[in-house]
Short mmCIF file of C-alpha atoms in Angstrom, two decimals:
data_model
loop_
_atom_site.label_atom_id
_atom_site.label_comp_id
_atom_site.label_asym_id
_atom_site.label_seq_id
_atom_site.Cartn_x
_atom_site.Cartn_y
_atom_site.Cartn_z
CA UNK A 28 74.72 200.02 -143.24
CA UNK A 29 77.42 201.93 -145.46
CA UNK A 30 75.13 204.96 -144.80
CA UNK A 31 75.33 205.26 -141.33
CA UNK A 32 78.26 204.23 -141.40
CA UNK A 33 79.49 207.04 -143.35
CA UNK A 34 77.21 209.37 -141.60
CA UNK A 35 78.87 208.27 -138.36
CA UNK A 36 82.10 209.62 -140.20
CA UNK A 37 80.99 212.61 -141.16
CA UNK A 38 79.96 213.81 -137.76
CA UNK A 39 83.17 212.61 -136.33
CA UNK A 40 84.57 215.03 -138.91
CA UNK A 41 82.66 217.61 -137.84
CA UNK A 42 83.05 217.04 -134.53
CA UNK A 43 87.26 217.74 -135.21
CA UNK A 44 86.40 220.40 -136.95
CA UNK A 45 83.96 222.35 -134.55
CA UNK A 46 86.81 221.63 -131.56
CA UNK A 47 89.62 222.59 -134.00
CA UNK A 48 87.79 226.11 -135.24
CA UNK A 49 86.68 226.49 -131.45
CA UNK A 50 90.56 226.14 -130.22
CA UNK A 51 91.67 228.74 -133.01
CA UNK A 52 89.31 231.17 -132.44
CA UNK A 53 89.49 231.51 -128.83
CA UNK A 54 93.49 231.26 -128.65
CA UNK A 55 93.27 228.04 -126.13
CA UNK A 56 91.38 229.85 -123.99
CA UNK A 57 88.21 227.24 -123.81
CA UNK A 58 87.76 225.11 -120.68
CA UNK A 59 87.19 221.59 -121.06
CA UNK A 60 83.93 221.69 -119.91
CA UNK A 61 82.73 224.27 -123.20
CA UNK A 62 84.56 221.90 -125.77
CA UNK A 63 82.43 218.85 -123.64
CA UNK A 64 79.22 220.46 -124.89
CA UNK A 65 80.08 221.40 -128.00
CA UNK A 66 80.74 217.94 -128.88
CA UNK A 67 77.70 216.69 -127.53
CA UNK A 68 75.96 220.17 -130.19
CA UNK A 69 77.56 218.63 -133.02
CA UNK A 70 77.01 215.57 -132.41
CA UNK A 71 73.39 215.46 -131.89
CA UNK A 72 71.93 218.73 -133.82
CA UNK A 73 75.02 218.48 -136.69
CA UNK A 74 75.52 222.53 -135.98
CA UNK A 75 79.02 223.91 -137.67
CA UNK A 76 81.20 226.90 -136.18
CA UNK A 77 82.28 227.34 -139.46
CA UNK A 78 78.84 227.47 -141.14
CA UNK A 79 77.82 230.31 -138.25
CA UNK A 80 75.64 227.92 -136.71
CA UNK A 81 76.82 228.62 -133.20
CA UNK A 82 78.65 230.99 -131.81
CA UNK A 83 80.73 231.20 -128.62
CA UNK A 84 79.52 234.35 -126.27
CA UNK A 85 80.24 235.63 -122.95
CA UNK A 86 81.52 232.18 -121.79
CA UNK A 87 78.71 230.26 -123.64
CA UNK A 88 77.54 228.90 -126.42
CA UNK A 89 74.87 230.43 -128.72
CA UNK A 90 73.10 228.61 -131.85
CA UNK A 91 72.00 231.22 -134.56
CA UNK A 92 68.94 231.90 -137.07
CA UNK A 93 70.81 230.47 -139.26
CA UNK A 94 71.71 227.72 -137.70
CA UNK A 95 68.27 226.69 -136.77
CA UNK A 96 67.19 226.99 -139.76
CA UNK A 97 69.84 224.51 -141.80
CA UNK A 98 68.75 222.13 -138.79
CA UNK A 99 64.47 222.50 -139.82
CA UNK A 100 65.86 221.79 -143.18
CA UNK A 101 68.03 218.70 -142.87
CA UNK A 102 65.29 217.28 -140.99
CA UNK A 103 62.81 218.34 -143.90
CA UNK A 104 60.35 220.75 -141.63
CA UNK A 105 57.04 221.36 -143.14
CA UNK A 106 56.20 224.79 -142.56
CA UNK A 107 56.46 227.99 -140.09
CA UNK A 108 53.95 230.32 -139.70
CA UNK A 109 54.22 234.06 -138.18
CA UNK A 110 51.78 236.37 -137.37
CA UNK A 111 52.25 239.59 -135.24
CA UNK A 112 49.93 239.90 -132.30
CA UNK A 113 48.27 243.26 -132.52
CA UNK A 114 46.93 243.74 -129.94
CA UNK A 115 50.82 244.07 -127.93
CA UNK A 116 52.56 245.84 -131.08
CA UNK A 117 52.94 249.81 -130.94
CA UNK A 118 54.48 250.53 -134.11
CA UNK A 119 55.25 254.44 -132.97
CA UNK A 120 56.77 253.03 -130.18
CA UNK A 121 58.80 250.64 -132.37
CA UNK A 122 57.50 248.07 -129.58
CA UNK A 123 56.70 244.18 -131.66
CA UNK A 124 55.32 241.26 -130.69
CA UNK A 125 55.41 238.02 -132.86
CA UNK A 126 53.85 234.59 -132.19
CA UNK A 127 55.32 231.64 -134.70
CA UNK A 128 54.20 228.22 -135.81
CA UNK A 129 56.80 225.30 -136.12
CA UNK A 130 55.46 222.30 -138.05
CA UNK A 131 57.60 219.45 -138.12
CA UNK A 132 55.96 217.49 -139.89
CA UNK A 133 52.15 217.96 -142.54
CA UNK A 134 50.30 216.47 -139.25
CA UNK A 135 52.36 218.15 -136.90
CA UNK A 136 49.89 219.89 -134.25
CA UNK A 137 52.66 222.75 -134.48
CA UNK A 138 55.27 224.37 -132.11
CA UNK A 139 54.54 227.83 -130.68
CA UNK A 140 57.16 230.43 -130.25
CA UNK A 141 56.18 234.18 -129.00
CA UNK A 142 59.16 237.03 -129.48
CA UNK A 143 59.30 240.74 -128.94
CA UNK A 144 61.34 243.31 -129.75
CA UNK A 145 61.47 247.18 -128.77
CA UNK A 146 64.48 250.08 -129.01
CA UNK A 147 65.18 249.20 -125.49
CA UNK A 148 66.30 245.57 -126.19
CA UNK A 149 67.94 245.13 -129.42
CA UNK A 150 71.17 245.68 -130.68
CA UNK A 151 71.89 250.14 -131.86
CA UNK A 152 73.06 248.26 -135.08
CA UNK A 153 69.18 247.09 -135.86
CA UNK A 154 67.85 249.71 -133.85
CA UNK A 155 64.73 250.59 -136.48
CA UNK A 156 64.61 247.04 -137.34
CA UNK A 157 62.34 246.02 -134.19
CA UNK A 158 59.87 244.15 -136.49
CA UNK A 159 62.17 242.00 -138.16
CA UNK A 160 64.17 241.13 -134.72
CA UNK A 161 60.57 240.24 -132.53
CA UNK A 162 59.94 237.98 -135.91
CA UNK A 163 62.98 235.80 -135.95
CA UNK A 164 63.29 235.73 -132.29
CA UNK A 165 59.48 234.01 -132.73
CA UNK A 166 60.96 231.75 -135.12
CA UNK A 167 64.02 231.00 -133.06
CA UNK A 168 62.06 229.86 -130.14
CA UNK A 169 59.85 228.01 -132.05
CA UNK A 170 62.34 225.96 -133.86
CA UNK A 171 64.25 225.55 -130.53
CA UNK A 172 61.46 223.97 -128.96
CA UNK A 173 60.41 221.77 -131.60
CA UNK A 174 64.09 220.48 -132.19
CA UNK A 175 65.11 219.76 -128.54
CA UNK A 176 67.44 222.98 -128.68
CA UNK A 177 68.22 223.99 -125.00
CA UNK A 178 70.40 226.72 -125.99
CA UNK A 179 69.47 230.56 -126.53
CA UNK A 180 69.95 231.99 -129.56
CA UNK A 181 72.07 235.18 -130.30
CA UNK A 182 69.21 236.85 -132.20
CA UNK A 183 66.88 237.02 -128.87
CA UNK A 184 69.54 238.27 -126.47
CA UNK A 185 68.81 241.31 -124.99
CA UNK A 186 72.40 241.43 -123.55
CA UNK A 187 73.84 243.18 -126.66
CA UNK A 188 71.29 246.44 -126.03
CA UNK A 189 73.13 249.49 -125.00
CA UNK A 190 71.22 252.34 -123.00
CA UNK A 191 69.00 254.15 -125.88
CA UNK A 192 68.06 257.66 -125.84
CA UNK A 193 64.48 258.99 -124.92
CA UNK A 194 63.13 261.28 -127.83
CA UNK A 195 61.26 263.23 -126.23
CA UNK A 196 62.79 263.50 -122.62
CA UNK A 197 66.74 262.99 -123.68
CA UNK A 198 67.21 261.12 -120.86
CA UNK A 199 68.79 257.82 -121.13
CA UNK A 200 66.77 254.87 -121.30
CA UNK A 201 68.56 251.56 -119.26
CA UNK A 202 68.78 248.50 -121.46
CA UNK A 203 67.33 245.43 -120.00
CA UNK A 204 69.27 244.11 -117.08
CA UNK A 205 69.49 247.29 -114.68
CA UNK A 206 69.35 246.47 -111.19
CA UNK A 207 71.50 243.12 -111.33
CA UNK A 208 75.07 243.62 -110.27
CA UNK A 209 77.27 243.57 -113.14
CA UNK A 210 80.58 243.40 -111.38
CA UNK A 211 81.75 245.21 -114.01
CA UNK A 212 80.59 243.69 -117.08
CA UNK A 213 77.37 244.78 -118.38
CA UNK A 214 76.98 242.00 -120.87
CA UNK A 215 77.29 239.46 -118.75
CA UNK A 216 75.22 240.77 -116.48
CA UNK A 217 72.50 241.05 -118.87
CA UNK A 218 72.69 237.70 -120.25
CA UNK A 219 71.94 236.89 -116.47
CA UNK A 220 68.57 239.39 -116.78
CA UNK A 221 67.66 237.49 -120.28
CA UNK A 222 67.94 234.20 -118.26
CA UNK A 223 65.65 235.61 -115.54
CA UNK A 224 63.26 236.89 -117.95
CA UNK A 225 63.67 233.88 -120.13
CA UNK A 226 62.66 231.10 -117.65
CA UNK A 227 60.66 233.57 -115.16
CA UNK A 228 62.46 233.16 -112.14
CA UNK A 229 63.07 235.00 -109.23
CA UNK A 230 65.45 238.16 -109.63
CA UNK A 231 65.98 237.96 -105.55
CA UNK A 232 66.57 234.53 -105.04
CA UNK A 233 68.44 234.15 -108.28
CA UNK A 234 71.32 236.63 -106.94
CA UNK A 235 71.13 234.38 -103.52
CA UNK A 236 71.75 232.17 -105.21
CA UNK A 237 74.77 233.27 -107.03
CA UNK A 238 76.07 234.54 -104.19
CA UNK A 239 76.00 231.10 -102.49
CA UNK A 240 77.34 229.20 -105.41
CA UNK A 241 80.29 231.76 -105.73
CA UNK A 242 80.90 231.60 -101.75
CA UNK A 243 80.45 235.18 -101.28
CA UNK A 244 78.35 237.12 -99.27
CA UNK A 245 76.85 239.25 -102.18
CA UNK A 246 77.18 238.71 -106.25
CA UNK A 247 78.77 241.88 -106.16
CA UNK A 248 82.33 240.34 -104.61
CA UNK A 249 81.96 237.55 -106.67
CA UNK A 250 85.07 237.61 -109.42
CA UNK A 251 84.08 237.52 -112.91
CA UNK A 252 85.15 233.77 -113.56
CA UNK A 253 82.27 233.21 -110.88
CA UNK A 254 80.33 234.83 -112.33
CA UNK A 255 80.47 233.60 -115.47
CA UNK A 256 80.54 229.83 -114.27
CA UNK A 257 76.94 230.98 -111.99
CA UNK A 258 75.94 232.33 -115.39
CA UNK A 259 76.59 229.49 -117.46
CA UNK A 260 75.31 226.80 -114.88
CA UNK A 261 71.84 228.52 -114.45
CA UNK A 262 71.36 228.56 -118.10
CA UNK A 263 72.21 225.08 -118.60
CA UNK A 264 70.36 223.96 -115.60
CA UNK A 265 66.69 226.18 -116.61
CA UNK A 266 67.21 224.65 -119.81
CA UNK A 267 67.48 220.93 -119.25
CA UNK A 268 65.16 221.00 -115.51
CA UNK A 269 63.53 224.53 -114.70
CA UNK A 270 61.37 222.55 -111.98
CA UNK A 271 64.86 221.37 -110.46
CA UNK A 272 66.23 224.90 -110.73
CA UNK A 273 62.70 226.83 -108.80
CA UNK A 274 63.07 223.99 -106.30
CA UNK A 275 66.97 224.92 -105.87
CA UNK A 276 65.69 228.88 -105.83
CA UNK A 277 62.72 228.10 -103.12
CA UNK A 278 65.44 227.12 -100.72
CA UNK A 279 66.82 230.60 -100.63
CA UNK A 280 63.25 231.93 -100.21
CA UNK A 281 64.02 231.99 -96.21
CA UNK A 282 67.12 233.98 -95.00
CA UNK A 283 69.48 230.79 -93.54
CA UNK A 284 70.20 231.21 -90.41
CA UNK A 285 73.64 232.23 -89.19
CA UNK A 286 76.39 229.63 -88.19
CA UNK A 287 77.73 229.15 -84.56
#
């Protein structure tokens, strides 16, 4: 009893301290609805701001490597095992492909994560680091899915890719995400892309969408505050019912028609 009691008291604590860091760092500027859910992180995955376990990105929040990691250790993980799948790696084309084991427990069937990496959708400051990046974002999604973790981590967003340069044309090679409208801001309109890519959907209905839910008549005119509330609700929404969500895209398969 005294132990969950003071285990009780300890996430409280942490709880203060995640909305008090959270507060600090972004000047006031949080809406209600972000400090909502990141109660309801600490509270049930015991992640810390000030530990690095999440971070707060583009109007969202992230959880980390590291993060993930503390949280297979507190709740004592048995084992994760990577392997690189051959047969999609090019290593002259620094292009990797990893597939990783989570076991939860010694007679855990496992949890299966797959990540890739190439110079086209990772960070310039790990550009040449491919490998490593497709390994932990194996890991990552591994761990996510064996823990119950919704969110996306920051090591397997493709958003923070700028355009790379083609060796041996010099042309400029687009970072993954052309061809949505990025009203100005690239990175959040490739964290839309990683979503798309992420949960498979529909690039065409997904900007119908948008455009719906920000009550304009293309994603384009859509202010960035839309934009980043579409953003955030379609991750939140693929994450906790992706069947929900392709039912709510398979209404905008047909064009509506017009209003008297």
């Amino acid at each position: 009893m005294k132990q969950e009691q003071a285990s009780v008291k300890n996430i409280e604590s942490l709880v203060r301290q995640n909305v008090r860091l959270a507060k600090r760092m972004a000047a006031g500027r949080l809406r209600p609805v972000l400090l909502h859910r990141l109660r309801d992180l600490t509270t049930e995955f015991r992640l810390s701001l000030a530990l690095g376990d999440l971070l707060y990105l583009e109007g969202g929040w992230y959880v980390t490597h590291a993060g993930l990691l503390r949280l297979a250790h507190r709740n004592r993980c048995s084992g994760i095992r990577v392997q690189p799948l051959r047969e999609f790696c090019d290593a002259a084309a620094s292009r990797w492909v990893f597939k990783a084991t989570v076991y939860k427990s010694a007679h855990s069937k496992g949890f299966v994560g797959f990540g890739d990496a190439e110079p086209s959708n990772v960070s310039s400051l790990v550009r040449g680091a491919e490998m490593r990046v497709a390994e932990t974002r194996a890991v990552n999604r591994a761990l996510r899915k064996a823990y119950g973790i919704g969110l996306c981590s920051v090591e397997e967003l493709g958003s923070l890719a700028a355009p790379v340069e083609n060796t041996r044309t010099r042309e400029k090679v687009p970072a993954a995400g052309k061809g949505i409208p990025s009203n100005g801001q690239p990175r959040l309109r490739d964290r839309l892309c990683q979503l798309i890519r992420q949960y498979q959907l529909d690039p065409t209905l997904v900007k119908r969408y948008a455009a719906d839910f920000c009550g304009t008549e293309t994603l384009r005119e859509a202010s960035r505050d839309l934009v980043e509330g579409f953003v955030n609700h379609l991750a939140e929404s693929a994450a906790k019912d992706r069947a929900g969500l392709l039912c709510q895209l398979n209404s905008y398969a047909q064009p509506q028609e017009a209003k008297p």
